[in-house]
Coordinates of C-alpha atoms in Angstrom, one line a residue:
X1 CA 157.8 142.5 83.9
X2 CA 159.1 143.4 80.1
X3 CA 158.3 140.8 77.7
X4 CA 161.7 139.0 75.9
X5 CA 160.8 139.4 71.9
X6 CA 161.3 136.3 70.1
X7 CA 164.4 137.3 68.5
X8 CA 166.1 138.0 72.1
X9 CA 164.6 134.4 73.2
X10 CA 166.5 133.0 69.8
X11 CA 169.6 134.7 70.6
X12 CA 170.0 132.9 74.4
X13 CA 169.1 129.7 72.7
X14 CA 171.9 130.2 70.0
X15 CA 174.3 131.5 72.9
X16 CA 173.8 128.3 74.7
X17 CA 174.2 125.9 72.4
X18 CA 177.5 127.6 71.5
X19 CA 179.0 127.1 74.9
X20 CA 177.9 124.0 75.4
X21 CA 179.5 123.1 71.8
X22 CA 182.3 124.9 73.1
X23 CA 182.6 123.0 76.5
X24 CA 181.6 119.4 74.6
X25 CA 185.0 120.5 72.4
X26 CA 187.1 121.6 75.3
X27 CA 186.3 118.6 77.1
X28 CA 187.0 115.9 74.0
X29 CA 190.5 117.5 73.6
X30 CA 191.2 117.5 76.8
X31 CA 190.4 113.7 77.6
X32 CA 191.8 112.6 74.1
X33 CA 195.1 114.6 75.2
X34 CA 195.3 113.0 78.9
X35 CA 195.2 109.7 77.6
X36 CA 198.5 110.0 76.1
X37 CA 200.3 112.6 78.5
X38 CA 201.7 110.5 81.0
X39 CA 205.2 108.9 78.9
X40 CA 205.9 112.5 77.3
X41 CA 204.9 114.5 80.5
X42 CA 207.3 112.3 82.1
X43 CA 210.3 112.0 80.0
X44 CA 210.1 116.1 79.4
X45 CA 209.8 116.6 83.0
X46 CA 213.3 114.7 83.6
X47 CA 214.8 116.2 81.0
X48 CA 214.1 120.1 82.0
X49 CA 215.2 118.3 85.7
X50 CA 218.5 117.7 84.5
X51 CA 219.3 120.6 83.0
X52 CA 218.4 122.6 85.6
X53 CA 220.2 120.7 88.5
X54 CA 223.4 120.8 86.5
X55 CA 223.2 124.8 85.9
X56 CA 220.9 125.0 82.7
X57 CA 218.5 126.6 81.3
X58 CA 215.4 126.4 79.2
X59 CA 214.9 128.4 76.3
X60 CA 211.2 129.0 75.4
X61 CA 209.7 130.2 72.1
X62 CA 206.8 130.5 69.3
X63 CA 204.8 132.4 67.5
X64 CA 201.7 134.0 68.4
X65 CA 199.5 132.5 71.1
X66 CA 202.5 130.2 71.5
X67 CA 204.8 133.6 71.9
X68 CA 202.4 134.2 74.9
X69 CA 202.8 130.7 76.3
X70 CA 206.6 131.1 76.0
X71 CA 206.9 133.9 78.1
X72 CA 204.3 132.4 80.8
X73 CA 206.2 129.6 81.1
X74 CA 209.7 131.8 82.2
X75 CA 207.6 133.9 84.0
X76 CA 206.4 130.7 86.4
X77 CA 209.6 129.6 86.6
X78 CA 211.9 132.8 87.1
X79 CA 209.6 133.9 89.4
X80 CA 207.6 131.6 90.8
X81 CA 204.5 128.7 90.1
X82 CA 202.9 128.1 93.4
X83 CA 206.2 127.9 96.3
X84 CA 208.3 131.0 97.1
X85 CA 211.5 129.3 96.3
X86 CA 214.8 129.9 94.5
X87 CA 214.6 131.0 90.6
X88 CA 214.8 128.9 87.9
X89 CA 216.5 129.4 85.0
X90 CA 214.4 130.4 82.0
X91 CA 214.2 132.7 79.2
X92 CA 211.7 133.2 76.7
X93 CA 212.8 134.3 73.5
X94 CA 209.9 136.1 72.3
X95 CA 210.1 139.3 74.6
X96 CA 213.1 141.5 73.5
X97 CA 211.4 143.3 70.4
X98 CA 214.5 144.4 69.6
X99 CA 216.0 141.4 68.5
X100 CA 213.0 140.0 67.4
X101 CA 212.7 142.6 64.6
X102 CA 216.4 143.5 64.3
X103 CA 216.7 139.7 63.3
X104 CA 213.6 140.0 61.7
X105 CA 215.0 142.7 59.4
X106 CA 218.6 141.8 58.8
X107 CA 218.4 137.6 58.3
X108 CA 214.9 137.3 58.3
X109 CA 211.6 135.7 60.0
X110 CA 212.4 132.3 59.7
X111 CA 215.8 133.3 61.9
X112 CA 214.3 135.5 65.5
X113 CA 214.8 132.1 67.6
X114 CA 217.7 130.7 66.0
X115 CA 219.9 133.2 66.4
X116 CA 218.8 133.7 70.1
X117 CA 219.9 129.8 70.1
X118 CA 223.2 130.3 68.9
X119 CA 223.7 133.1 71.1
X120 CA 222.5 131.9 74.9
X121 CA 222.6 128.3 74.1
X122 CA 224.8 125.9 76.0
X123 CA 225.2 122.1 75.6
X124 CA 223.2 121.0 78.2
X125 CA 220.6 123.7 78.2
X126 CA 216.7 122.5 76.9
X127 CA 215.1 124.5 73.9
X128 CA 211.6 124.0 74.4
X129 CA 209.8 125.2 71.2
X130 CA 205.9 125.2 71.1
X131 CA 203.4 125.3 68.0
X132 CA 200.1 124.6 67.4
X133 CA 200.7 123.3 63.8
X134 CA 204.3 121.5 64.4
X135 CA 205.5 123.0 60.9
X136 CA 206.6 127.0 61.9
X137 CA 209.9 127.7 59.5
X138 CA 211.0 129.9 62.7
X139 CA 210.4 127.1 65.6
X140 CA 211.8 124.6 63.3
X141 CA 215.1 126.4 63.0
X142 CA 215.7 126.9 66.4
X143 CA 215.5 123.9 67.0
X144 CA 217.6 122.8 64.8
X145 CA 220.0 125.3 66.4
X146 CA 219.4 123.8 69.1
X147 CA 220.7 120.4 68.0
X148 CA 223.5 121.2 66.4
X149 CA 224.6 123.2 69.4
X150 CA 223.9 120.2 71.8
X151 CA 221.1 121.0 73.6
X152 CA 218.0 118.7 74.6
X153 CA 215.0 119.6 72.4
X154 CA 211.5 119.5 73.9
X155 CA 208.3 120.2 72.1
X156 CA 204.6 121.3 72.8
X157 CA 202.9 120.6 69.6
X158 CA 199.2 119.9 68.3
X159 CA 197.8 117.8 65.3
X160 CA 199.7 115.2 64.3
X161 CA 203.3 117.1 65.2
X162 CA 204.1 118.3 62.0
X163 CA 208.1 118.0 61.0
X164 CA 208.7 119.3 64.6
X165 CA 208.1 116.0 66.4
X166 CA 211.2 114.4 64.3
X167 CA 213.3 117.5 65.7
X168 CA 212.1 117.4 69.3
X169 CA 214.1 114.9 71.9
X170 CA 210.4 114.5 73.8
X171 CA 207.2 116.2 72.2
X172 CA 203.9 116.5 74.2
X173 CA 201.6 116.6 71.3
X174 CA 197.6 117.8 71.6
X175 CA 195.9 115.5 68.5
X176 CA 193.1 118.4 67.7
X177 CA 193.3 119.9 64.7
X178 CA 191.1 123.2 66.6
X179 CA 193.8 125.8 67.8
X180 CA 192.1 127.4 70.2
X181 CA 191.8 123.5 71.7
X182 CA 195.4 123.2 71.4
X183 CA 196.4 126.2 72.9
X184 CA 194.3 125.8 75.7
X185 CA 196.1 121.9 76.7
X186 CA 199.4 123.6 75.8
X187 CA 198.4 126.1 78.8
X188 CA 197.5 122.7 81.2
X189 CA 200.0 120.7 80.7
X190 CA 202.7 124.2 81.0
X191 CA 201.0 124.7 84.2
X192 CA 201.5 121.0 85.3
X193 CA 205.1 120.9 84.0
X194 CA 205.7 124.2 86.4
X195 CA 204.1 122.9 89.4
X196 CA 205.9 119.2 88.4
X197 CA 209.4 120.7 88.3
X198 CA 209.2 122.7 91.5
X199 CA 208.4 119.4 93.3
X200 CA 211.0 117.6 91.7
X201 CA 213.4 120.2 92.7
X202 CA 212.4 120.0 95.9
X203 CA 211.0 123.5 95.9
X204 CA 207.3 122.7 96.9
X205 CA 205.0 120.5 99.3
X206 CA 204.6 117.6 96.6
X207 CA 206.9 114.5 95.4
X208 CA 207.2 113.6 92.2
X209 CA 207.8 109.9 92.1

């Protein structure tokens, strides 16, 4: 049987006290976040309800790990989250790289949401803008957009909400100031919102009250 050095011994020690930070941290954020989820999650729910029963759409968009996030989210629902079912309306606005960096180049960063916006938005449609820090110029905008153009504005923030909460209809907002934290209760919470609107459309097994 080969004998572990002590510098191999010292590096498993190190490795598990790093997931278990990891997992002590994971599991804070989460219970801090749950605490608060039910008013939001509910109120967001019935908006993106609405909208969809009378024809709308949800517009989705960030930046980054958020951009990812966007694009799950239309993927769940244009497709499907658990139920083979009818498709719901959603786009994400972070896929077409052509207007992302055609907008990009010609009116600038701060303007590759809110011109999609003005483009596909209808009153009645929801623009849900996600962002770990609450303050991207780019989210902001759109959302703004969004307002101006009458749609509902719905939010999936972290820390304390930045100027995005003021801008947002309903926020859900992670208080962590870690964004791998955030990101991760951003991805819950879409996945709950998914499997909650299919049930309240009647497209799965369970009843949302």
């Amino acid at each position: 049987m080969q004998t572990r050095t002590t510098h191999e011994v010292t590096l498993d020690i190190e490795l598990s006290a790093f997931l278990q930070r990891e997992a002590d941290e994971h599991r804070a954020a989460f219970e801090s976040f749950m605490g608060g989820l039910r008013e939001p999650f509910a109120t967001m729910l019935a908006l993106w309800h609405s909208s969809i029963r009378q024809g709308g759409k949800l517009l989705v968009f960030g930046n980054g790990g958020s951009a990812g996030n966007a694009q799950h989210i239309a993927a769940e629902l244009v497709v499907r989250y658990e139920t083979d079912r009818a498709a719901v309306a959603a786009v994400a606005l972070t896929a077409d790289s052509s207007i992302l960096t055609a907008a990009g180049n010609d009116l600038g960063f701060e303007a590759v949401f809110s011109r999609q916006i003005a483009a596909l938005g209808r009153r009645g449609d929801v623009a849900v803008g996600i962002s770990t820090s609450g303050r991207s110029p780019n989210v902001l905008a759109a959302l703004r957009e969004a307002r101006a153009l009458g749609l509902h504005t719905t939010g999936l923030i972290g820390r304390d909400g930045g100027a995005m909460r003021e801008l947002c209809d309903v926020a859900i907002i992670v208080p962590s100031k870690v964004t791998a934290r955030i990101q991760e209760m951003h991805l819950v919470v879409t996945h709950m919102l998914c499997k909650a609107l299919e049930a309240r459309l009647g497209l799965s097994a369970w009843t949302c009250e």
